[in-house]
Amino acid sequence: QIKALLIDQYDMKNKRLDVTRPLIPPLSEFIEYLERIWTSKILTNKGPIHEEFETAVADYLGVKYISLFSSGTVALLAAIRVLKLSGEIITTPYTFVATAHSIVWSGAKPIFVDIDPTTLNIDSAKIEAAITEKTTGILPVHCYGDSCDVSMIKNIAESNGLKVIYDAAASFGVEDEGGSILRHGDLSILSFHATKVFNTFEGGAVISPDLETKQHIDHLRNFGFANEETVVVEGINGKLSEIHAAFGLLQLKYIDESLEKRKQIFSTYTEALKTLDEIALMKPNAQLRRNYSYFPVFIQDQCPISRDELYHLLKKKNIFARRYFYPLISEFPMYRSLPSSCKDNLPIALDVSNRVICLPIYPELGIEDVSLIANAIRELVSG
């Protein structure tokens, strides 16, 4: 019955998904991949499906060198390791906590810098003031998938002899005028977690600038093995399995339809909510090809209810929004004592964190449901 339900979403005659219906890849295709894995008897360790997926996803993204990982967090740990970053690493508090955790797990110290009030990315103008003799790198995050000020960050890094790793966890498929934003920095990382626009259940990747760096990262991913008898670096187990790679290949076939559905949802929300004075919307970066990862709204002072009240009232209506990103990383107990976590150092990030609520957005969300969510918000915030 489940198989029949999933296959019903597939237009068997035209061999494509009908984007007017919920976007669910057919189970039959995934079963074909499972049969290939079963027949090959290779479950992991750079099997044929892993290699096929690595090539396919690199081609789709328009990057030359990509290394698949079991998660975005392990990918970030490997990126920090390969660049030998230590001491202090400058980053943003307005992101998922794995960004800072990866710095600490690498033996370095996160230094938080406030965010830009428009883009919500790290405020590039404030980075230089945070640089000390202990600083070795900058770890900006493309918040909500939208690009940081990559030109200014590059200039700052080059002027101060620093490395740059972009946490591009939510930036799959995002492009600027020169192509994929994953090409910026010394390295970029992606997350393929189940919550992302493109996912492999669990997974991630590092994007490298050259083959030598990729090979080093590939060694780190597999315990440091260069071949069956030789270990060349103190590596870790960060490999992506054949099953996860198979799911990635399947998802890749439908990613364009998925992004189109997200764009439709994003546009519907925008039209329905843009006239409300009680909430504010982000101003889209017109220079980017976006992936519509999130739809954040920001509760304004004139709103009769608080952000948290709206969050809980929506939940009572079975509308499950998320407070991304709240609390700030700097507010968590393990980071609260850092000097850079001082509230006076992060006024914009704190204010945004207390106002933001991200509305449901995923390809299977029907446009009629988007309208219902928007109407519910209008009723709640209008008193």
mmCIF file of C-alpha atoms in Angstrom:
data_model
loop_
_atom_site.group_PDB
_atom_site.id
_atom_site.type_symbol
_atom_site.label_atom_id
_atom_site.label_comp_id
_atom_site.label_asym_id
_atom_site.label_seq_id
_atom_site.Cartn_x
_atom_site.Cartn_y
_atom_site.Cartn_z
ATOM 1 C CA GLN A 1 0.000 0.000 0.000
ATOM 2 C CA ILE A 2 2.832 2.413 0.850
ATOM 3 C CA LYS A 3 4.575 1.616 -2.423
ATOM 4 C CA ALA A 4 1.354 2.195 -4.359
ATOM 5 C CA LEU A 5 0.841 5.524 -2.606
ATOM 6 C CA LEU A 6 4.324 6.761 -3.476
ATOM 7 C CA ILE A 7 4.243 5.563 -7.058
ATOM 8 C CA ASP A 8 0.929 7.393 -7.475
ATOM 9 C CA GLN A 9 2.877 10.662 -7.229
ATOM 10 C CA TYR A 10 4.824 9.736 -10.343
ATOM 11 C CA ASP A 11 3.655 10.373 -13.878
ATOM 12 C CA MET A 12 4.542 6.958 -15.320
ATOM 13 C CA LYS A 13 3.630 7.948 -18.860
ATOM 14 C CA ASN A 14 5.920 11.001 -19.047
ATOM 15 C CA LYS A 15 8.530 9.727 -16.577
ATOM 16 C CA ARG A 16 8.507 12.907 -14.536
ATOM 17 C CA LEU A 17 6.950 14.298 -11.414
ATOM 18 C CA ASP A 18 3.795 16.332 -11.580
ATOM 19 C CA VAL A 19 4.804 19.445 -9.614
ATOM 20 C CA THR A 20 1.154 20.335 -8.991
ATOM 21 C CA ARG A 21 1.027 17.366 -6.615
ATOM 22 C CA PRO A 22 3.156 16.532 -3.582
ATOM 23 C CA LEU A 23 6.755 15.918 -4.633
ATOM 24 C CA ILE A 24 7.683 12.433 -3.421
ATOM 25 C CA PRO A 25 10.215 10.408 -5.424
ATOM 26 C CA PRO A 26 8.849 6.993 -6.375
ATOM 27 C CA LEU A 27 9.794 4.160 -4.041
ATOM 28 C CA SER A 28 10.318 1.894 -7.032
ATOM 29 C CA GLU A 29 13.435 3.836 -8.077
ATOM 30 C CA PHE A 30 14.933 3.674 -4.601
ATOM 31 C CA ILE A 31 14.344 -0.074 -4.549
ATOM 32 C CA GLU A 32 16.342 -0.321 -7.795
ATOM 33 C CA TYR A 33 19.291 1.338 -6.070
ATOM 34 C CA LEU A 34 18.954 -0.994 -3.080
ATOM 35 C CA GLU A 35 19.029 -3.972 -5.438
ATOM 36 C CA ARG A 36 22.236 -2.624 -7.005
ATOM 37 C CA ILE A 37 23.821 -2.298 -3.572
ATOM 38 C CA TRP A 38 22.701 -5.783 -2.572
ATOM 39 C CA THR A 39 24.073 -7.264 -5.781
ATOM 40 C CA SER A 40 27.429 -5.478 -5.526
ATOM 41 C CA LYS A 41 27.784 -6.450 -1.839
ATOM 42 C CA ILE A 42 29.514 -3.092 -1.264
ATOM 43 C CA LEU A 43 27.834 -1.097 1.481
ATOM 44 C CA THR A 44 30.381 1.680 2.086
ATOM 45 C CA ASN A 45 34.068 2.604 1.550
ATOM 46 C CA LYS A 46 33.686 4.518 -1.730
ATOM 47 C CA GLY A 47 31.480 2.014 -3.494
ATOM 48 C CA PRO A 48 30.222 2.482 -7.068
ATOM 49 C CA ILE A 49 27.103 4.392 -6.061
ATOM 50 C CA HIS A 50 29.129 6.699 -3.804
ATOM 51 C CA GLU A 51 31.445 7.490 -6.716
ATOM 52 C CA GLU A 52 28.517 8.005 -9.085
ATOM 53 C CA PHE A 53 26.828 10.357 -6.633
ATOM 54 C CA GLU A 54 30.017 12.318 -5.943
ATOM 55 C CA THR A 55 30.468 12.976 -9.665
ATOM 56 C CA ALA A 56 26.793 13.758 -10.223
ATOM 57 C CA VAL A 57 26.460 16.223 -7.347
ATOM 58 C CA ALA A 58 29.694 17.996 -8.334
ATOM 59 C CA ASP A 59 28.372 18.366 -11.894
ATOM 60 C CA TYR A 60 25.035 19.687 -10.669
ATOM 61 C CA LEU A 61 26.631 22.236 -8.355
ATOM 62 C CA GLY A 62 29.215 23.291 -10.928
ATOM 63 C CA VAL A 63 32.226 22.543 -8.706
ATOM 64 C CA LYS A 64 35.273 20.451 -9.585
ATOM 65 C CA TYR A 65 36.272 18.859 -6.303
ATOM 66 C CA ILE A 66 33.837 17.600 -3.704
ATOM 67 C CA SER A 67 34.263 15.048 -0.926
ATOM 68 C CA LEU A 68 31.188 13.355 0.527
ATOM 69 C CA PHE A 69 30.858 12.920 4.290
ATOM 70 C CA SER A 70 28.553 11.217 6.768
ATOM 71 C CA SER A 71 27.411 14.622 8.069
ATOM 72 C CA GLY A 72 27.989 18.316 7.607
ATOM 73 C CA THR A 73 29.520 18.502 11.072
ATOM 74 C CA VAL A 74 32.173 15.881 10.310
ATOM 75 C CA ALA A 75 32.793 17.670 7.016
ATOM 76 C CA LEU A 76 33.402 20.899 8.934
ATOM 77 C CA LEU A 77 35.744 19.155 11.372
ATOM 78 C CA ALA A 78 37.735 17.821 8.412
ATOM 79 C CA ALA A 79 37.865 21.274 6.802
ATOM 80 C CA ILE A 80 39.245 22.859 9.961
ATOM 81 C CA ARG A 81 41.740 20.012 10.290
ATOM 82 C CA VAL A 82 43.060 20.155 6.746
ATOM 83 C CA LEU A 83 43.697 23.913 7.025
ATOM 84 C CA LYS A 84 45.377 23.391 10.434
ATOM 85 C CA LEU A 85 43.355 26.117 12.120
ATOM 86 C CA SER A 86 43.987 26.664 15.812
ATOM 87 C CA GLY A 87 43.896 29.445 18.392
ATOM 88 C CA GLU A 88 40.908 31.644 17.609
ATOM 89 C CA ILE A 89 38.400 31.332 14.769
ATOM 90 C CA ILE A 90 35.986 34.196 14.081
ATOM 91 C CA THR A 91 32.385 33.184 13.448
ATOM 92 C CA THR A 92 28.746 34.174 13.928
ATOM 93 C CA PRO A 93 26.489 33.372 16.896
ATOM 94 C CA TYR A 94 23.398 33.359 14.652
ATOM 95 C CA THR A 95 23.523 29.826 13.270
ATOM 96 C CA PHE A 96 23.114 26.202 14.281
ATOM 97 C CA VAL A 97 25.287 25.239 17.230
ATOM 98 C CA ALA A 98 27.341 22.697 15.223
ATOM 99 C CA THR A 99 29.340 25.595 13.742
ATOM 100 C CA ALA A 100 30.799 26.586 17.124
ATOM 101 C CA HIS A 101 30.979 22.992 18.372
ATOM 102 C CA SER A 102 33.213 22.099 15.415
ATOM 103 C CA ILE A 103 35.611 24.870 16.361
ATOM 104 C CA VAL A 104 35.806 23.674 19.970
ATOM 105 C CA TRP A 105 36.179 19.996 18.972
ATOM 106 C CA SER A 106 39.131 21.108 16.859
ATOM 107 C CA GLY A 107 40.833 22.596 19.896
ATOM 108 C CA ALA A 108 40.231 26.203 18.872
ATOM 109 C CA LYS A 109 38.164 28.999 20.403
ATOM 110 C CA PRO A 110 35.151 30.605 18.690
ATOM 111 C CA ILE A 111 35.125 34.388 18.608
ATOM 112 C CA PHE A 112 31.635 35.731 17.970
ATOM 113 C CA VAL A 113 30.991 38.778 15.812
ATOM 114 C CA ASP A 114 27.623 40.502 15.436
ATOM 115 C CA ILE A 115 25.487 40.135 12.313
ATOM 116 C CA ASP A 116 24.383 42.477 9.573
ATOM 117 C CA PRO A 117 20.770 43.622 10.207
ATOM 118 C CA THR A 118 19.743 43.113 6.571
ATOM 119 C CA THR A 119 21.424 39.875 5.478
ATOM 120 C CA LEU A 120 21.710 38.346 8.992
ATOM 121 C CA ASN A 121 25.140 37.075 7.949
ATOM 122 C CA ILE A 122 28.281 37.947 9.901
ATOM 123 C CA ASP A 123 28.877 41.703 9.750
ATOM 124 C CA SER A 124 32.008 41.906 7.614
ATOM 125 C CA ALA A 125 32.722 45.443 8.812
ATOM 126 C CA LYS A 126 33.190 44.134 12.354
ATOM 127 C CA ILE A 127 35.470 41.190 11.602
ATOM 128 C CA GLU A 128 38.747 43.101 11.542
ATOM 129 C CA ALA A 129 38.224 44.442 15.071
ATOM 130 C CA ALA A 130 37.912 40.858 16.337
ATOM 131 C CA ILE A 131 41.253 39.727 14.875
ATOM 132 C CA THR A 132 44.057 39.108 17.379
ATOM 133 C CA GLU A 133 47.498 37.546 17.215
ATOM 134 C CA LYS A 134 45.795 34.212 17.972
ATOM 135 C CA THR A 135 43.357 34.367 15.048
ATOM 136 C CA THR A 136 43.958 31.778 12.336
ATOM 137 C CA GLY A 137 40.686 31.700 10.436
ATOM 138 C CA ILE A 138 37.224 33.049 9.714
ATOM 139 C CA LEU A 139 34.209 30.741 9.644
ATOM 140 C CA PRO A 140 31.256 32.702 8.209
ATOM 141 C CA VAL A 141 27.850 31.103 7.643
ATOM 142 C CA HIS A 142 25.661 31.746 4.612
ATOM 143 C CA CYS A 143 22.589 32.316 6.803
ATOM 144 C CA TYR A 144 19.375 30.797 5.395
ATOM 145 C CA GLY A 145 21.446 29.846 2.353
ATOM 146 C CA ASP A 146 22.034 33.453 1.244
ATOM 147 C CA SER A 147 25.582 34.591 0.506
ATOM 148 C CA CYS A 148 27.854 36.477 2.877
ATOM 149 C CA ASP A 149 29.824 39.503 1.702
ATOM 150 C CA VAL A 150 32.433 37.213 0.176
ATOM 151 C CA SER A 151 34.502 39.985 -1.434
ATOM 152 C CA MET A 152 35.036 41.904 1.790
ATOM 153 C CA ILE A 153 35.745 38.740 3.774
ATOM 154 C CA LYS A 154 38.311 37.685 1.166
ATOM 155 C CA ASN A 155 40.068 41.060 1.400
ATOM 156 C CA ILE A 156 40.152 40.918 5.195
ATOM 157 C CA ALA A 157 41.484 37.368 5.192
ATOM 158 C CA GLU A 158 44.219 38.103 2.643
ATOM 159 C CA SER A 159 45.279 41.285 4.444
ATOM 160 C CA ASN A 160 45.657 39.416 7.724
ATOM 161 C CA GLY A 161 46.984 36.067 6.510
ATOM 162 C CA LEU A 162 43.855 34.151 7.548
ATOM 163 C CA LYS A 163 42.049 31.124 6.109
ATOM 164 C CA VAL A 164 38.317 31.169 5.341
ATOM 165 C CA ILE A 165 35.903 28.233 5.611
ATOM 166 C CA TYR A 166 32.319 28.894 4.615
ATOM 167 C CA ASP A 167 29.652 27.013 6.499
ATOM 168 C CA ALA A 168 27.323 26.699 3.525
ATOM 169 C CA ALA A 169 25.226 23.987 5.175
ATOM 170 C CA ALA A 170 21.956 25.379 3.789
ATOM 171 C CA SER A 171 23.288 26.729 0.492
ATOM 172 C CA PHE A 172 22.820 23.796 -1.880
ATOM 173 C CA GLY A 173 22.347 25.119 -5.401
ATOM 174 C CA VAL A 174 22.750 28.808 -4.498
ATOM 175 C CA GLU A 175 24.611 30.831 -7.127
ATOM 176 C CA ASP A 176 25.861 34.382 -7.538
ATOM 177 C CA GLU A 177 26.862 36.096 -10.771
ATOM 178 C CA GLY A 178 30.019 33.967 -10.995
ATOM 179 C CA GLY A 179 28.471 30.572 -10.306
ATOM 180 C CA SER A 180 28.141 28.454 -7.195
ATOM 181 C CA ILE A 181 28.812 30.320 -3.949
ATOM 182 C CA LEU A 182 30.553 27.149 -2.798
ATOM 183 C CA ARG A 183 33.633 28.249 -4.746
ATOM 184 C CA HIS A 184 34.384 31.035 -2.254
ATOM 185 C CA GLY A 185 36.846 30.761 0.608
ATOM 186 C CA ASP A 186 39.621 28.232 1.067
ATOM 187 C CA LEU A 187 36.949 25.565 1.645
ATOM 188 C CA SER A 188 33.155 25.351 1.857
ATOM 189 C CA ILE A 189 31.001 22.729 3.514
ATOM 190 C CA LEU A 190 27.472 21.499 2.822
ATOM 191 C CA SER A 191 24.997 19.605 4.958
ATOM 192 C CA PHE A 192 22.799 16.885 3.484
ATOM 193 C CA HIS A 193 20.804 16.449 6.688
ATOM 194 C CA ALA A 194 17.135 15.512 6.363
ATOM 195 C CA THR A 195 16.061 19.093 7.169
ATOM 196 C CA LYS A 196 17.935 20.554 4.200
ATOM 197 C CA VAL A 197 16.691 21.465 0.718
ATOM 198 C CA PHE A 198 18.714 18.538 -0.617
ATOM 199 C CA ASN A 199 19.369 15.598 1.661
ATOM 200 C CA THR A 200 20.747 12.075 1.905
ATOM 201 C CA PHE A 201 18.997 11.400 5.270
ATOM 202 C CA GLU A 202 22.333 12.203 6.938
ATOM 203 C CA GLY A 203 25.329 13.499 5.041
ATOM 204 C CA GLY A 204 27.525 16.402 4.064
ATOM 205 C CA ALA A 205 30.392 17.475 1.842
ATOM 206 C CA VAL A 206 33.544 19.562 1.613
ATOM 207 C CA ILE A 207 34.167 21.567 -1.550
ATOM 208 C CA SER A 208 37.879 21.944 -2.326
ATOM 209 C CA PRO A 209 39.730 24.305 -4.685
ATOM 210 C CA ASP A 210 42.119 21.696 -6.099
ATOM 211 C CA LEU A 211 42.770 17.974 -6.411
ATOM 212 C CA GLU A 212 45.577 17.899 -3.835
ATOM 213 C CA THR A 213 43.333 19.349 -1.147
ATOM 214 C CA LYS A 214 40.530 16.958 -2.058
ATOM 215 C CA GLN A 215 42.846 13.970 -1.752
ATOM 216 C CA HIS A 216 43.975 15.141 1.688
ATOM 217 C CA ILE A 217 40.343 15.517 2.776
ATOM 218 C CA ASP A 218 39.493 12.091 1.347
ATOM 219 C CA HIS A 219 42.290 10.593 3.461
ATOM 220 C CA LEU A 220 40.965 12.344 6.576
ATOM 221 C CA ARG A 221 37.494 10.939 5.843
ATOM 222 C CA ASN A 222 38.736 7.327 5.880
ATOM 223 C CA PHE A 223 40.964 7.010 8.958
ATOM 224 C CA GLY A 224 43.912 8.465 7.047
ATOM 225 C CA PHE A 225 44.295 5.526 4.657
ATOM 226 C CA ALA A 226 46.001 6.325 1.347
ATOM 227 C CA ASN A 227 45.883 2.654 0.337
ATOM 228 C CA GLU A 228 45.417 -0.739 1.972
ATOM 229 C CA GLU A 229 48.750 -0.596 3.770
ATOM 230 C CA THR A 230 49.491 3.082 4.252
ATOM 231 C CA VAL A 231 48.027 5.595 6.719
ATOM 232 C CA VAL A 232 49.204 9.131 5.921
ATOM 233 C CA VAL A 233 47.200 11.287 8.349
ATOM 234 C CA GLU A 234 45.319 10.903 11.624
ATOM 235 C CA GLY A 235 41.887 10.520 10.035
ATOM 236 C CA ILE A 236 38.374 9.812 11.221
ATOM 237 C CA ASN A 237 35.440 7.733 10.017
ATOM 238 C CA GLY A 238 33.419 10.234 8.030
ATOM 239 C CA LYS A 239 32.395 8.127 5.027
ATOM 240 C CA LEU A 240 28.994 8.317 3.347
ATOM 241 C CA SER A 241 27.413 4.879 2.885
ATOM 242 C CA GLU A 242 26.116 3.467 -0.378
ATOM 243 C CA ILE A 243 22.522 3.690 0.852
ATOM 244 C CA HIS A 244 22.849 7.381 1.694
ATOM 245 C CA ALA A 245 24.533 8.000 -1.669
ATOM 246 C CA ALA A 246 21.707 6.154 -3.435
ATOM 247 C CA PHE A 247 19.127 8.369 -1.776
ATOM 248 C CA GLY A 248 21.181 11.387 -2.851
ATOM 249 C CA LEU A 249 21.175 10.229 -6.482
ATOM 250 C CA LEU A 250 17.421 9.782 -6.333
ATOM 251 C CA GLN A 251 16.892 13.216 -4.769
ATOM 252 C CA LEU A 252 19.161 14.804 -7.355
ATOM 253 C CA LYS A 253 16.802 13.713 -10.140
ATOM 254 C CA TYR A 254 14.028 15.844 -8.665
ATOM 255 C CA ILE A 255 15.906 18.740 -7.096
ATOM 256 C CA ASP A 256 14.903 21.261 -9.761
ATOM 257 C CA GLU A 257 11.211 20.440 -9.321
ATOM 258 C CA SER A 258 11.706 20.650 -5.578
ATOM 259 C CA LEU A 259 13.294 24.092 -5.793
ATOM 260 C CA GLU A 260 10.495 25.284 -8.057
ATOM 261 C CA LYS A 261 7.898 24.150 -5.527
ATOM 262 C CA ARG A 262 9.760 25.944 -2.732
ATOM 263 C CA LYS A 263 9.873 29.096 -4.854
ATOM 264 C CA GLN A 264 6.099 28.933 -5.338
ATOM 265 C CA ILE A 265 5.573 28.521 -1.595
ATOM 266 C CA PHE A 266 7.979 31.370 -0.843
ATOM 267 C CA SER A 267 6.172 33.680 -3.273
ATOM 268 C CA THR A 268 2.755 32.786 -1.842
ATOM 269 C CA TYR A 269 3.877 33.551 1.694
ATOM 270 C CA THR A 270 5.424 36.835 0.564
ATOM 271 C CA GLU A 271 2.308 38.063 -1.224
ATOM 272 C CA ALA A 272 0.076 37.107 1.710
ATOM 273 C CA LEU A 273 2.205 38.668 4.450
ATOM 274 C CA LYS A 274 4.074 41.607 2.920
ATOM 275 C CA THR A 275 1.451 44.208 3.919
ATOM 276 C CA LEU A 276 1.392 43.290 7.617
ATOM 277 C CA ASP A 277 2.933 45.964 9.841
ATOM 278 C CA GLU A 278 3.201 43.552 12.755
ATOM 279 C CA ILE A 279 5.855 41.427 11.059
ATOM 280 C CA ALA A 280 8.810 42.096 8.783
ATOM 281 C CA LEU A 281 10.136 39.954 5.947
ATOM 282 C CA MET A 282 13.719 39.598 4.765
ATOM 283 C CA LYS A 283 14.673 41.523 1.663
ATOM 284 C CA PRO A 284 15.794 38.940 -0.925
ATOM 285 C CA ASN A 285 19.223 39.288 -2.507
ATOM 286 C CA ALA A 286 18.357 39.887 -6.146
ATOM 287 C CA GLN A 287 21.904 38.957 -7.220
ATOM 288 C CA LEU A 288 21.495 35.320 -6.164
ATOM 289 C CA ARG A 289 19.894 32.238 -7.601
ATOM 290 C CA ARG A 290 18.296 31.210 -4.308
ATOM 291 C CA ASN A 291 17.172 27.836 -2.985
ATOM 292 C CA TYR A 292 14.392 29.081 -0.686
ATOM 293 C CA SER A 293 15.675 27.111 2.293
ATOM 294 C CA TYR A 294 13.721 29.092 4.880
ATOM 295 C CA PHE A 295 10.935 31.612 5.178
ATOM 296 C CA PRO A 296 11.733 33.726 8.247
ATOM 297 C CA VAL A 297 9.470 36.465 9.570
ATOM 298 C CA PHE A 298 10.349 38.927 12.339
ATOM 299 C CA ILE A 299 7.904 40.097 14.978
ATOM 300 C CA GLN A 300 7.800 43.874 15.265
ATOM 301 C CA ASP A 301 7.325 46.003 18.376
ATOM 302 C CA GLN A 302 3.760 46.959 17.404
ATOM 303 C CA CYS A 303 2.651 43.320 17.263
ATOM 304 C CA PRO A 304 0.109 42.633 20.056
ATOM 305 C CA ILE A 305 1.648 39.228 20.813
ATOM 306 C CA SER A 306 5.240 38.171 21.331
ATOM 307 C CA ARG A 307 7.222 35.904 19.071
ATOM 308 C CA ASP A 308 6.958 33.052 21.578
ATOM 309 C CA GLU A 309 3.216 33.564 21.959
ATOM 310 C CA LEU A 310 2.814 33.362 18.179
ATOM 311 C CA TYR A 311 4.986 30.243 18.095
ATOM 312 C CA HIS A 312 2.831 28.441 20.675
ATOM 313 C CA LEU A 313 -0.475 29.636 19.209
ATOM 314 C CA LEU A 314 0.538 28.322 15.804
ATOM 315 C CA LYS A 315 1.484 25.007 17.378
ATOM 316 C CA LYS A 316 -2.025 24.741 18.850
ATOM 317 C CA LYS A 317 -3.290 25.035 15.275
ATOM 318 C CA ASN A 318 -0.925 22.205 14.208
ATOM 319 C CA ILE A 319 1.336 24.685 12.423
ATOM 320 C CA PHE A 320 4.874 23.815 13.439
ATOM 321 C CA ALA A 321 7.117 26.804 12.883
ATOM 322 C CA ARG A 322 10.707 26.966 14.188
ATOM 323 C CA ARG A 323 12.646 29.681 15.984
ATOM 324 C CA TYR A 324 15.772 29.606 13.800
ATOM 325 C CA PHE A 325 18.070 30.699 15.380
ATOM 326 C CA TYR A 326 17.113 30.930 19.020
ATOM 327 C CA PRO A 327 18.795 30.992 21.430
ATOM 328 C CA LEU A 328 22.008 32.406 20.034
ATOM 329 C CA ILE A 329 24.983 30.068 20.331
ATOM 330 C CA SER A 330 26.525 32.643 22.654
ATOM 331 C CA GLU A 331 23.619 32.120 25.062
ATOM 332 C CA PHE A 332 24.275 28.411 25.606
ATOM 333 C CA PRO A 333 26.009 27.564 28.912
ATOM 334 C CA MET A 334 29.235 26.294 27.326
ATOM 335 C CA TYR A 335 29.747 29.557 25.419
ATOM 336 C CA ARG A 336 28.177 32.154 27.714
ATOM 337 C CA SER A 337 31.412 32.932 29.567
ATOM 338 C CA LEU A 338 33.387 33.848 26.435
ATOM 339 C CA PRO A 339 34.187 37.574 26.255
ATOM 340 C CA SER A 340 32.825 37.715 22.697
ATOM 341 C CA SER A 341 29.493 36.340 23.979
ATOM 342 C CA CYS A 342 28.832 39.558 25.903
ATOM 343 C CA LYS A 343 25.383 40.903 25.037
ATOM 344 C CA ASP A 344 26.855 44.344 24.325
ATOM 345 C CA ASN A 345 29.003 42.728 21.617
ATOM 346 C CA LEU A 346 26.030 41.137 19.823
ATOM 347 C CA PRO A 347 23.050 43.548 20.002
ATOM 348 C CA ILE A 348 21.697 42.893 16.500
ATOM 349 C CA ALA A 349 22.019 39.119 16.710
ATOM 350 C CA LEU A 350 20.252 39.098 20.083
ATOM 351 C CA ASP A 351 17.433 41.284 18.812
ATOM 352 C CA VAL A 352 16.900 39.211 15.664
ATOM 353 C CA SER A 353 17.071 35.959 17.623
ATOM 354 C CA ASN A 354 14.250 37.145 19.877
ATOM 355 C CA ARG A 355 12.046 38.183 16.948
ATOM 356 C CA VAL A 356 12.508 35.452 14.338
ATOM 357 C CA ILE A 357 10.153 32.637 13.488
ATOM 358 C CA CYS A 358 10.570 30.456 10.387
ATOM 359 C CA LEU A 359 7.380 29.227 8.750
ATOM 360 C CA PRO A 360 6.934 25.734 7.300
ATOM 361 C CA ILE A 361 8.390 25.413 3.809
ATOM 362 C CA TYR A 362 8.894 22.097 2.034
ATOM 363 C CA PRO A 363 7.932 20.795 -1.425
ATOM 364 C CA GLU A 364 5.008 18.680 -0.245
ATOM 365 C CA LEU A 365 3.324 21.678 1.387
ATOM 366 C CA GLY A 366 0.252 22.493 -0.707
ATOM 367 C CA ILE A 367 -0.335 26.085 -1.776
ATOM 368 C CA GLU A 368 -3.757 25.977 -0.130
ATOM 369 C CA ASP A 369 -2.073 25.059 3.156
ATOM 370 C CA VAL A 370 0.384 27.922 2.717
ATOM 371 C CA SER A 371 -2.599 30.256 2.429
ATOM 372 C CA LEU A 372 -4.141 28.770 5.564
ATOM 373 C CA ILE A 373 -0.897 29.328 7.485
ATOM 374 C CA ALA A 374 -0.634 32.909 6.238
ATOM 375 C CA ASN A 375 -4.264 33.609 7.187
ATOM 376 C CA ALA A 376 -3.707 32.154 10.643
ATOM 377 C CA ILE A 377 -0.747 34.483 11.162
ATOM 378 C CA ARG A 378 -2.715 37.479 9.921
ATOM 379 C CA GLU A 379 -5.496 36.743 12.415
ATOM 380 C CA LEU A 380 -3.128 36.172 15.330
ATOM 381 C CA VAL A 381 -0.882 39.189 14.847
ATOM 382 C CA SER A 382 -3.730 41.570 13.973
ATOM 383 C CA GLY A 383 -5.298 41.069 17.370
#
